[in-house]
Coordinates of C-alpha atoms and ligand atoms in Angstrom, one line a residue:
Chain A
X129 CA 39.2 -2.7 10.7
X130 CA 41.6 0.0 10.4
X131 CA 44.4 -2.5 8.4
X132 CA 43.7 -0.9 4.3
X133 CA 44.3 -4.3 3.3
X134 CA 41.3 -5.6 4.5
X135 CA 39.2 -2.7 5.2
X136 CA 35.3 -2.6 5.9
X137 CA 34.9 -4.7 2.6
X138 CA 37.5 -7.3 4.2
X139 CA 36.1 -7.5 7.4
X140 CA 32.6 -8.2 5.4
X141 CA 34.1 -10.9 3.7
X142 CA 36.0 -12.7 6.7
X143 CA 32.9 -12.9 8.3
X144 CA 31.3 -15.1 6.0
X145 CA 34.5 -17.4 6.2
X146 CA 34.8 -20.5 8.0
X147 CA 37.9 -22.5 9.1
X148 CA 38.5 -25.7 10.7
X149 CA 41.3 -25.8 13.3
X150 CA 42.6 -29.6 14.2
X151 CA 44.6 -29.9 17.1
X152 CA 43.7 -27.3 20.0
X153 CA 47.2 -27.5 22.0
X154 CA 49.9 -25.2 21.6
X155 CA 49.6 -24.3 17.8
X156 CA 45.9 -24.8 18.0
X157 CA 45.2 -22.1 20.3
X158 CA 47.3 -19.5 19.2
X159 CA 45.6 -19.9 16.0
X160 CA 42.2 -19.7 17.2
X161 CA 42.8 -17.0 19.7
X162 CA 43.8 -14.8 16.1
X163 CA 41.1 -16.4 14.4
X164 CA 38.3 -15.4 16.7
X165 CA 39.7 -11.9 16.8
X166 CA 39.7 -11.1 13.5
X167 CA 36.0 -12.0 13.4
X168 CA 36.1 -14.8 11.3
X169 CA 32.8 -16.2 10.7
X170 CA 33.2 -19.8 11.9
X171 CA 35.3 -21.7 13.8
X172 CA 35.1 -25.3 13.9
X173 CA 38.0 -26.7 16.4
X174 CA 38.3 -30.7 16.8
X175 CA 40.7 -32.2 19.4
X176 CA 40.9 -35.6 21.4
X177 CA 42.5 -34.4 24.4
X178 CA 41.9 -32.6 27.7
X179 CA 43.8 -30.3 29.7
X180 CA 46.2 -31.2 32.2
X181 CA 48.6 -28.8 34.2
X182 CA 52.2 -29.7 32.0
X183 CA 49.8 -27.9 28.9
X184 CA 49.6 -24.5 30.8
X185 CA 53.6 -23.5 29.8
X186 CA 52.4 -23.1 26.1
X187 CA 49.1 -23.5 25.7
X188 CA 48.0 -20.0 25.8
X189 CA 43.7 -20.5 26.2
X190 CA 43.8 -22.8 29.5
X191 CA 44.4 -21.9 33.1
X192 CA 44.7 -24.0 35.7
X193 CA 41.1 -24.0 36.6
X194 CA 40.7 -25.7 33.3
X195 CA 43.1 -28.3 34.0
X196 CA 41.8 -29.6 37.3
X197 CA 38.3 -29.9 35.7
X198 CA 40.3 -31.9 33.4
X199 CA 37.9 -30.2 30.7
X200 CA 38.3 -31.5 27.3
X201 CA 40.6 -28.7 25.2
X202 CA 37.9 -28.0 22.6
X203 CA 35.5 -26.9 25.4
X204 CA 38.1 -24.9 27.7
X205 CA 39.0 -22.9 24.2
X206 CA 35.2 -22.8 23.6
X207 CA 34.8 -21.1 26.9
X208 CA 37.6 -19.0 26.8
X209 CA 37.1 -17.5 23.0
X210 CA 33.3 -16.9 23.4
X211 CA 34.3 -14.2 26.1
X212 CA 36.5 -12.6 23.4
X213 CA 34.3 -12.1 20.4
X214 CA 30.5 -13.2 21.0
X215 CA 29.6 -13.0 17.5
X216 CA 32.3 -15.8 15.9
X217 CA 30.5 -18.7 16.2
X218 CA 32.3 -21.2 17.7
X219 CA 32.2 -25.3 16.9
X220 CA 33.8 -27.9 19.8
X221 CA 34.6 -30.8 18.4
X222 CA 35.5 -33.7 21.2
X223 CA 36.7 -36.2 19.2
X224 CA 39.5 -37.9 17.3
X225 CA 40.2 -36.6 13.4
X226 CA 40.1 -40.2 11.7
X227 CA 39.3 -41.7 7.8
X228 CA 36.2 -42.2 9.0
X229 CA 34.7 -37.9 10.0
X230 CA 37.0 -36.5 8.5
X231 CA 35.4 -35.7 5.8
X232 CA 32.4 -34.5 7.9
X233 CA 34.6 -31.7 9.6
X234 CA 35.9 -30.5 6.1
X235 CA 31.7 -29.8 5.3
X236 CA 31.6 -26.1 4.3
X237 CA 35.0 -25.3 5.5
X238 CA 37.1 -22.8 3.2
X239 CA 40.9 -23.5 5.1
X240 CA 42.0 -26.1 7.4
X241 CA 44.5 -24.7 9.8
X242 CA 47.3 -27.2 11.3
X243 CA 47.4 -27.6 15.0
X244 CA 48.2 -30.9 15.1
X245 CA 51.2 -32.5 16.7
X246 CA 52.0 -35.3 14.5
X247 CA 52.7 -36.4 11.4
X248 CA 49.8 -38.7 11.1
X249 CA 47.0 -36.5 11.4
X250 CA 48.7 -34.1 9.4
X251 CA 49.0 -36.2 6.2
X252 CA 45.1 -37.2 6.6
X253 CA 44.5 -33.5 6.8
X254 CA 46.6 -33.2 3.6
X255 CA 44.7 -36.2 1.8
X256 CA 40.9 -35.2 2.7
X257 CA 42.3 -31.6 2.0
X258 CA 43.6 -32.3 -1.1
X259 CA 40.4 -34.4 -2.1
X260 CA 37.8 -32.1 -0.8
X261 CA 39.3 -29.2 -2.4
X262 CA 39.8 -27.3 0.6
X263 CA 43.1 -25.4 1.2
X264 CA 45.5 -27.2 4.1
X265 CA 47.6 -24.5 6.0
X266 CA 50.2 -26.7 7.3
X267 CA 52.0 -25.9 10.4
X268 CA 54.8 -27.5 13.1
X269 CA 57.2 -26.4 15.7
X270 CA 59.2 -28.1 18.2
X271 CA 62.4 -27.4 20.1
X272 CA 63.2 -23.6 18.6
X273 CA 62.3 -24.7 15.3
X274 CA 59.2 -24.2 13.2
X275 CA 58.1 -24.2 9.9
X276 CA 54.5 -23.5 7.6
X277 CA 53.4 -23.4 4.3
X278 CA 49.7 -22.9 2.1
X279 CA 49.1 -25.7 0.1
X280 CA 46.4 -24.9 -2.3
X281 CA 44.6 -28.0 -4.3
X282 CA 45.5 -27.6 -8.2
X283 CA 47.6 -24.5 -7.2
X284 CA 50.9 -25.6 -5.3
X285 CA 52.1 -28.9 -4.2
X286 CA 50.6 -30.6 -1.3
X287 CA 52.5 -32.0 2.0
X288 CA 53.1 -35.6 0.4
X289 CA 54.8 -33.7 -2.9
X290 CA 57.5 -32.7 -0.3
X291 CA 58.1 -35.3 2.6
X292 CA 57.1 -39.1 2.0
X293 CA 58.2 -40.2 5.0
X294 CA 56.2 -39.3 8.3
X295 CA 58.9 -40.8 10.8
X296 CA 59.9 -37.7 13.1
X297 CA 62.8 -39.8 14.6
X298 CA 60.8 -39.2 18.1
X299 CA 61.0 -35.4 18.2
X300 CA 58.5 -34.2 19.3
X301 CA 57.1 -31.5 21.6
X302 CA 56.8 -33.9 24.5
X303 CA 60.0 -35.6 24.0
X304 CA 62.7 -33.2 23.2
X305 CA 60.3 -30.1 24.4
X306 CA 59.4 -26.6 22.8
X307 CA 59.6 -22.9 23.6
X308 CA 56.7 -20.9 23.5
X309 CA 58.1 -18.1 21.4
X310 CA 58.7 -20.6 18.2
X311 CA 55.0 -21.9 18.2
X312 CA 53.3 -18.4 18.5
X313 CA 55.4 -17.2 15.9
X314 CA 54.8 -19.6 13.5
X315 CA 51.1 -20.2 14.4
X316 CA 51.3 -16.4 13.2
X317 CA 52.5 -16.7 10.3
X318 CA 49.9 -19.3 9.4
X319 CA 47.4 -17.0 10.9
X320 CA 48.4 -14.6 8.6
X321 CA 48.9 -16.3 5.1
X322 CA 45.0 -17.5 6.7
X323 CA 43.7 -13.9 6.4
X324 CA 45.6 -13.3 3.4
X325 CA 43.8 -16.4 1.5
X326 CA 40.2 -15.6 3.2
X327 CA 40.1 -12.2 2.3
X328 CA 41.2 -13.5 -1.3
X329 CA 44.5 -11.6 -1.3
X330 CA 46.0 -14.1 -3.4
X331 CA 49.0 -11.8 -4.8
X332 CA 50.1 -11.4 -1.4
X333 CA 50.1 -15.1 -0.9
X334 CA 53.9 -16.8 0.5
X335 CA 54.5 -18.9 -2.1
X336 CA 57.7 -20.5 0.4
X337 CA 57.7 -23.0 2.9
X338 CA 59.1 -21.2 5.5
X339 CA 61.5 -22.8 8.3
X340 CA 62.9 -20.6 11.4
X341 CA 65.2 -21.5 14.1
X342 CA 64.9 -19.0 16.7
X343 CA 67.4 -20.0 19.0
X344 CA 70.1 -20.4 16.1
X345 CA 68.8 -17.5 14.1
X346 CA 68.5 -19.3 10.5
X347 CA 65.5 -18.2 8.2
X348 CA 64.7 -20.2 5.1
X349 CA 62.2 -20.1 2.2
X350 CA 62.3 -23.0 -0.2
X351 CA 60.2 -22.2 -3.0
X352 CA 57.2 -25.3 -3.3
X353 CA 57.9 -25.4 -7.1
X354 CA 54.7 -27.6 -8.9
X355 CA 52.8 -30.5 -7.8
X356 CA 55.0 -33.6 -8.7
X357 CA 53.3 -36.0 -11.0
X358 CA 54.1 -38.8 -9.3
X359 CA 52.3 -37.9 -5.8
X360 CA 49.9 -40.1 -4.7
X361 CA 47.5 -36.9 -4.4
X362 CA 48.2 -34.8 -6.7
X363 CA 49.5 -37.1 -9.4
X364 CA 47.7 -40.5 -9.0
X365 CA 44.2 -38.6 -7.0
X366 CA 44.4 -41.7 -4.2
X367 CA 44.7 -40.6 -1.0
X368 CA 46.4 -42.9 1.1
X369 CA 45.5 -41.6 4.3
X370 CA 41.7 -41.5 3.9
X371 CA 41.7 -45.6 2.5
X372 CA 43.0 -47.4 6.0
X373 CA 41.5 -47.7 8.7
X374 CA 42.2 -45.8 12.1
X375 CA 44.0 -48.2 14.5
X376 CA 42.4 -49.2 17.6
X377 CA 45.2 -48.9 19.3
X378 CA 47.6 -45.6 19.4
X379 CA 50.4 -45.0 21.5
X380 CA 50.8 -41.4 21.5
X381 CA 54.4 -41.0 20.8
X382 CA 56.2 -39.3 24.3
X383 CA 52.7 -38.8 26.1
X384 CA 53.4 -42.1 28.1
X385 CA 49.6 -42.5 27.0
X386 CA 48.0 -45.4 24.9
X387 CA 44.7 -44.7 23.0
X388 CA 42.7 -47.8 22.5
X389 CA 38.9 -46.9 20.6
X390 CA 36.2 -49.1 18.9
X391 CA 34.3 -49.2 22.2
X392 CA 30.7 -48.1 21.6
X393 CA 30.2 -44.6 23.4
X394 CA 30.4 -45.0 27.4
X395 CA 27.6 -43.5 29.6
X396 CA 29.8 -42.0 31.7
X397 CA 27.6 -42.1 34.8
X398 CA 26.8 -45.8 34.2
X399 CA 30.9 -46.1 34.4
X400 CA 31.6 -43.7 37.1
X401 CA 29.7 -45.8 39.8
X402 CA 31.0 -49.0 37.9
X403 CA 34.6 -48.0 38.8
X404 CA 34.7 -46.4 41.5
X405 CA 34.5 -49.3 43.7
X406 CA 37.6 -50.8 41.9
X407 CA 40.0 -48.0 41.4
X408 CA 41.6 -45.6 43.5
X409 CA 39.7 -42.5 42.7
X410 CA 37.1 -41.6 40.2
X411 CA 36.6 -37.9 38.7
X412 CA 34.0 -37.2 36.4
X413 CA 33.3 -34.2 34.8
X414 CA 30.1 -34.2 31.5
X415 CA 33.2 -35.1 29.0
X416 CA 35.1 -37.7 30.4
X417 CA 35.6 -39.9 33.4
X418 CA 39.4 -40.2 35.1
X419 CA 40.3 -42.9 37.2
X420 CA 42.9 -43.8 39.3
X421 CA 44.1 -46.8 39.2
X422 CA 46.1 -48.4 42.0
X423 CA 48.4 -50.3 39.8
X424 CA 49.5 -46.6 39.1
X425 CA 48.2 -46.0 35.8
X426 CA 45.2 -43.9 34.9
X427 CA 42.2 -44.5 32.8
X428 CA 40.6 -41.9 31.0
X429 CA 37.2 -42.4 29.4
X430 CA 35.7 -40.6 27.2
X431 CA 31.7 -40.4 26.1
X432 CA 32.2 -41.0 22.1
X433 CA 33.9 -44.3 23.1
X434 CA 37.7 -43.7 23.4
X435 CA 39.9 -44.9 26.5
X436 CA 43.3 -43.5 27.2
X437 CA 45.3 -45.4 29.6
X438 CA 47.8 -42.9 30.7
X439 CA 51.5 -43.9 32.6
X440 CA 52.5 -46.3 30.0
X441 CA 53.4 -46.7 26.3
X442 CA 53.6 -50.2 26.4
X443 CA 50.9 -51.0 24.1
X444 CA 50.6 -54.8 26.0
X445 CA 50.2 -52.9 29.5
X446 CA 47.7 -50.4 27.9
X447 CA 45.3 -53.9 26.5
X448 CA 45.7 -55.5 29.9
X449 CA 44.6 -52.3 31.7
X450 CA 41.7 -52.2 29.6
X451 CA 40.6 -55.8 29.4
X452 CA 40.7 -55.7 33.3
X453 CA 38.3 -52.6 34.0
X454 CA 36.8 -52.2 30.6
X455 CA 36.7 -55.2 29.0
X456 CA 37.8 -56.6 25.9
Chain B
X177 CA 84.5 -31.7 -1.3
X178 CA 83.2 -28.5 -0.1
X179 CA 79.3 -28.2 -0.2
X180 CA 77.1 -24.9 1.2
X181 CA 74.8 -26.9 3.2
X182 CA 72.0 -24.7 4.6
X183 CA 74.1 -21.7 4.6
X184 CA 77.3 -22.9 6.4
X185 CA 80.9 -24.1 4.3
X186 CA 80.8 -28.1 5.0
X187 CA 83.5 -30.7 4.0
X188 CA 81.8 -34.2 3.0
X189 CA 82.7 -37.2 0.3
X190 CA 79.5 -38.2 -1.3
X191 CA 78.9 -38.7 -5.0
X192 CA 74.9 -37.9 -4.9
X193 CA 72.4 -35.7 -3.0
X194 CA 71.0 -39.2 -1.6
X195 CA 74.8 -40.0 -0.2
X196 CA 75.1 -36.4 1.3
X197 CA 71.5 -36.7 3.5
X198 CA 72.4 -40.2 4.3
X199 CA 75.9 -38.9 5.4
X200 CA 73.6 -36.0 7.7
X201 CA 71.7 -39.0 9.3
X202 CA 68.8 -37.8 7.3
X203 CA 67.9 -40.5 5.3
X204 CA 64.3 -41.8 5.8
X205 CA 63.3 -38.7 7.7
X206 CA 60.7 -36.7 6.4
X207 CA 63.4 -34.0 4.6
X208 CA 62.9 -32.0 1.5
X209 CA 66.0 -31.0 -0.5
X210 CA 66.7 -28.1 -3.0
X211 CA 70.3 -28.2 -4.5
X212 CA 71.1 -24.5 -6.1
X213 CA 68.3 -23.3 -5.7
X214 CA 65.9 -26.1 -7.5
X215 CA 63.9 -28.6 -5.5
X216 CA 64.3 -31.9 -5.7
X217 CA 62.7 -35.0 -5.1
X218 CA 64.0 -37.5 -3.0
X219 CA 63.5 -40.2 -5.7
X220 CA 65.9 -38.3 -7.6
X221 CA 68.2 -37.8 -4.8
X222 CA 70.4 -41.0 -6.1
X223 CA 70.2 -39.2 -9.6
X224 CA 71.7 -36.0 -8.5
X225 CA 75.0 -35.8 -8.3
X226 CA 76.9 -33.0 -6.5
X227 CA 79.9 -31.3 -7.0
X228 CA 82.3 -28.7 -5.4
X229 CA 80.6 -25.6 -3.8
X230 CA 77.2 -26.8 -4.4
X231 CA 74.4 -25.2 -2.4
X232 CA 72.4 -27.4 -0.6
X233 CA 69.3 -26.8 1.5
X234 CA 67.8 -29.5 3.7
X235 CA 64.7 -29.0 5.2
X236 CA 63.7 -31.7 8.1
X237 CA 60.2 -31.3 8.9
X238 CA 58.9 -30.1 11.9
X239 CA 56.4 -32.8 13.7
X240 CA 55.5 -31.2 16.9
X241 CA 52.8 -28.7 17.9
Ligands
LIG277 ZN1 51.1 -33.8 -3.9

């Protein structure tokens, strides 16, 4: 490590760091790509999803080998990042982030970088963050705009201090799109402020939340001020987030996709020859199981117990879908 | 009345900083404010009142990634 800043010494220290990454699409895997580079010790990625060919414009670890195995992302990125630097040792996590493991992922974690893309997951990052302890690097982008800030427990304010409302009008990357520039950039930047903190260069630190606009060429840092007494986390120590339970049903906002969970974990070879005889066409890979349905939809399954019925958002369509090849 | 609203000159009628998001179509979206340089909270937003030449920055939170 020829950097001064971080030196030998630094480089010593960073490799007995470890850092959760949630979310392993577009954000996600520009993060971990700088992560696994700079030889941090650990990286523990968890993500629900698997790769399919409309993720390949901007999501920089998967190819399109990847997305015909329909591998799940943790394990394409897994894959891809061990060829990089053997000696990071790598976590895939294949499931959901939810109240209930979410506090298992934080377990000897020392940041937890934002690769999520929604507002949901991010402020149960920001409540188990903020509970635990553990530093939250929060990040987003969509369209040409982007914007991240550190929020340190005790130290600055936390995500809920700043926004109460998680209601993104429906922009999201899926709805209204994103160009690739605007999420490496600002998946930069957090990796960055990320070395900055694990190294423990804490005067160096960004103090701002910073928000770009590429396209329209604005730059802005609002200074986080203090923690507000009245936040639920910071002020009152509940964490709103962590105390309901996930729902069972999700549609996942501009996907066209509806998550339904609570069914126990599937054996997906069991399920494979269960379905195939009803359905179009069944692939299976050791992750998940997609079938083709021949009402048009397609139902994904996947071994901890999660179904995504993909080609709707109607969360009525998605329940009679699954109560016809599932069950209820 | 005139108001610096992230960076560009902007002519709007509103007594408060709540009036002037709502007036943006920002109200109930997930938006920080900082009027002159100050943050402020959007229970306060009512609270706040704004005058002439006032420099408003309105940050709308980014979802997507
Ligand atoms: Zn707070």
């Amino acid at each position: 490590m020829l950097f001064a800043p971080i030196g030998e010494q630094g480089q010593r220290i960073l490799m007995n760091r470890s850092v959760l990454i949630v979310g392993m699409g577009a954000l996600g895997t520009v993060l971990a790509n700088h992560m696994v580079r700079s030889g941090i010790g650990r990286v523990r990625m968890v993500d629900r999803d698997y790769v399919e060919p409309s993720n390949l414009q901007r999501q920089m670890l998967f190819d399109e080998e990847d997305a015909e195995q329909g591998l799940p992302k943790v394990i394409a990125a897994r894959n891809k990042l061990a060829r990089i630097n053997s000696s990071v040792e790598l976590e895939a996590v294949f499931t959901d982030a939810t109240p209930e493991n979410i506090a298992g992922l934080l377990e000897g974690v020392d940041l937890v970088l934002d690769g999520t893309d929604n507002f949901e997951t991010r402020f149960l990052l920001n409540d188990a963050c903020f509970r635990e302890g553990v530093p939250f690097l929060y990040g987003g982008a969509v369209s040409s705009r982007g914007m991240t800030a550190l929020f340190i427990p005790g130290q600055t304010p936390c995500l809920r201090c700043l926004i109460q409302s998680a209601d993104s009008g429906g922009q999201t990357c899926d709805t209204i799109g994103v160009i690739s520039p605007i999420v490496d950039i600002v998946a930069s930047y957090q990796a960055a402020e990320a070395l900055k903190f694990l190294v423990g260069a804490a005067d160096k630190r960004r103090s701002s939340l910073l928000t770009l606009d590429i396209w329209n060429n604005q730059y802005y840092e609002m200074k986080l001020g203090r923690a507000k007494d009245s936040c639920p986390c910071c002020g009152l120590r509940q964490y709103p987030a962590l105390e309901r339970k996930a729902d069972d049903l999700l549609s996942l906002c501009g996907r066209e996709s509806v998550q339904v969970s609570g069914h126990e974990p599937f054996d997906l070879d069991i399920w494979s020859g269960r379905l195939a005889p009803a359905v179009k066409s069944v692939k299976l890979n050791p992750y998940l199981l997609r079938a083709e349905l021949s009402e048009g939809e397609r139902l994904v399954l996947f071994a901890d117990g999660r179904v995504l019925v993909q080609g709707t958002s109607d969360i009525i369509r998605a329940k009679t879908l699954y109560a016809r090849y599932i069950g209820s | 009345m005139e108001l610096i609203i992230n960076g560009s000159l902007r002519e709007l009628e509103a007594e408060n900083l709540a009036e002037v998001v709502g007036l943006l179509g920002l109200t109930g979206k997930p938006v920080a404010a900082e009027a002159d340089g100050q943050i402020v909270s959007s229970e306060e937003w009512k609270q706040m009142a704004v005058r002439p030449g006032m420099r408003i920055e309105l940050v709308h939170f980014v979802g997507g990634g």
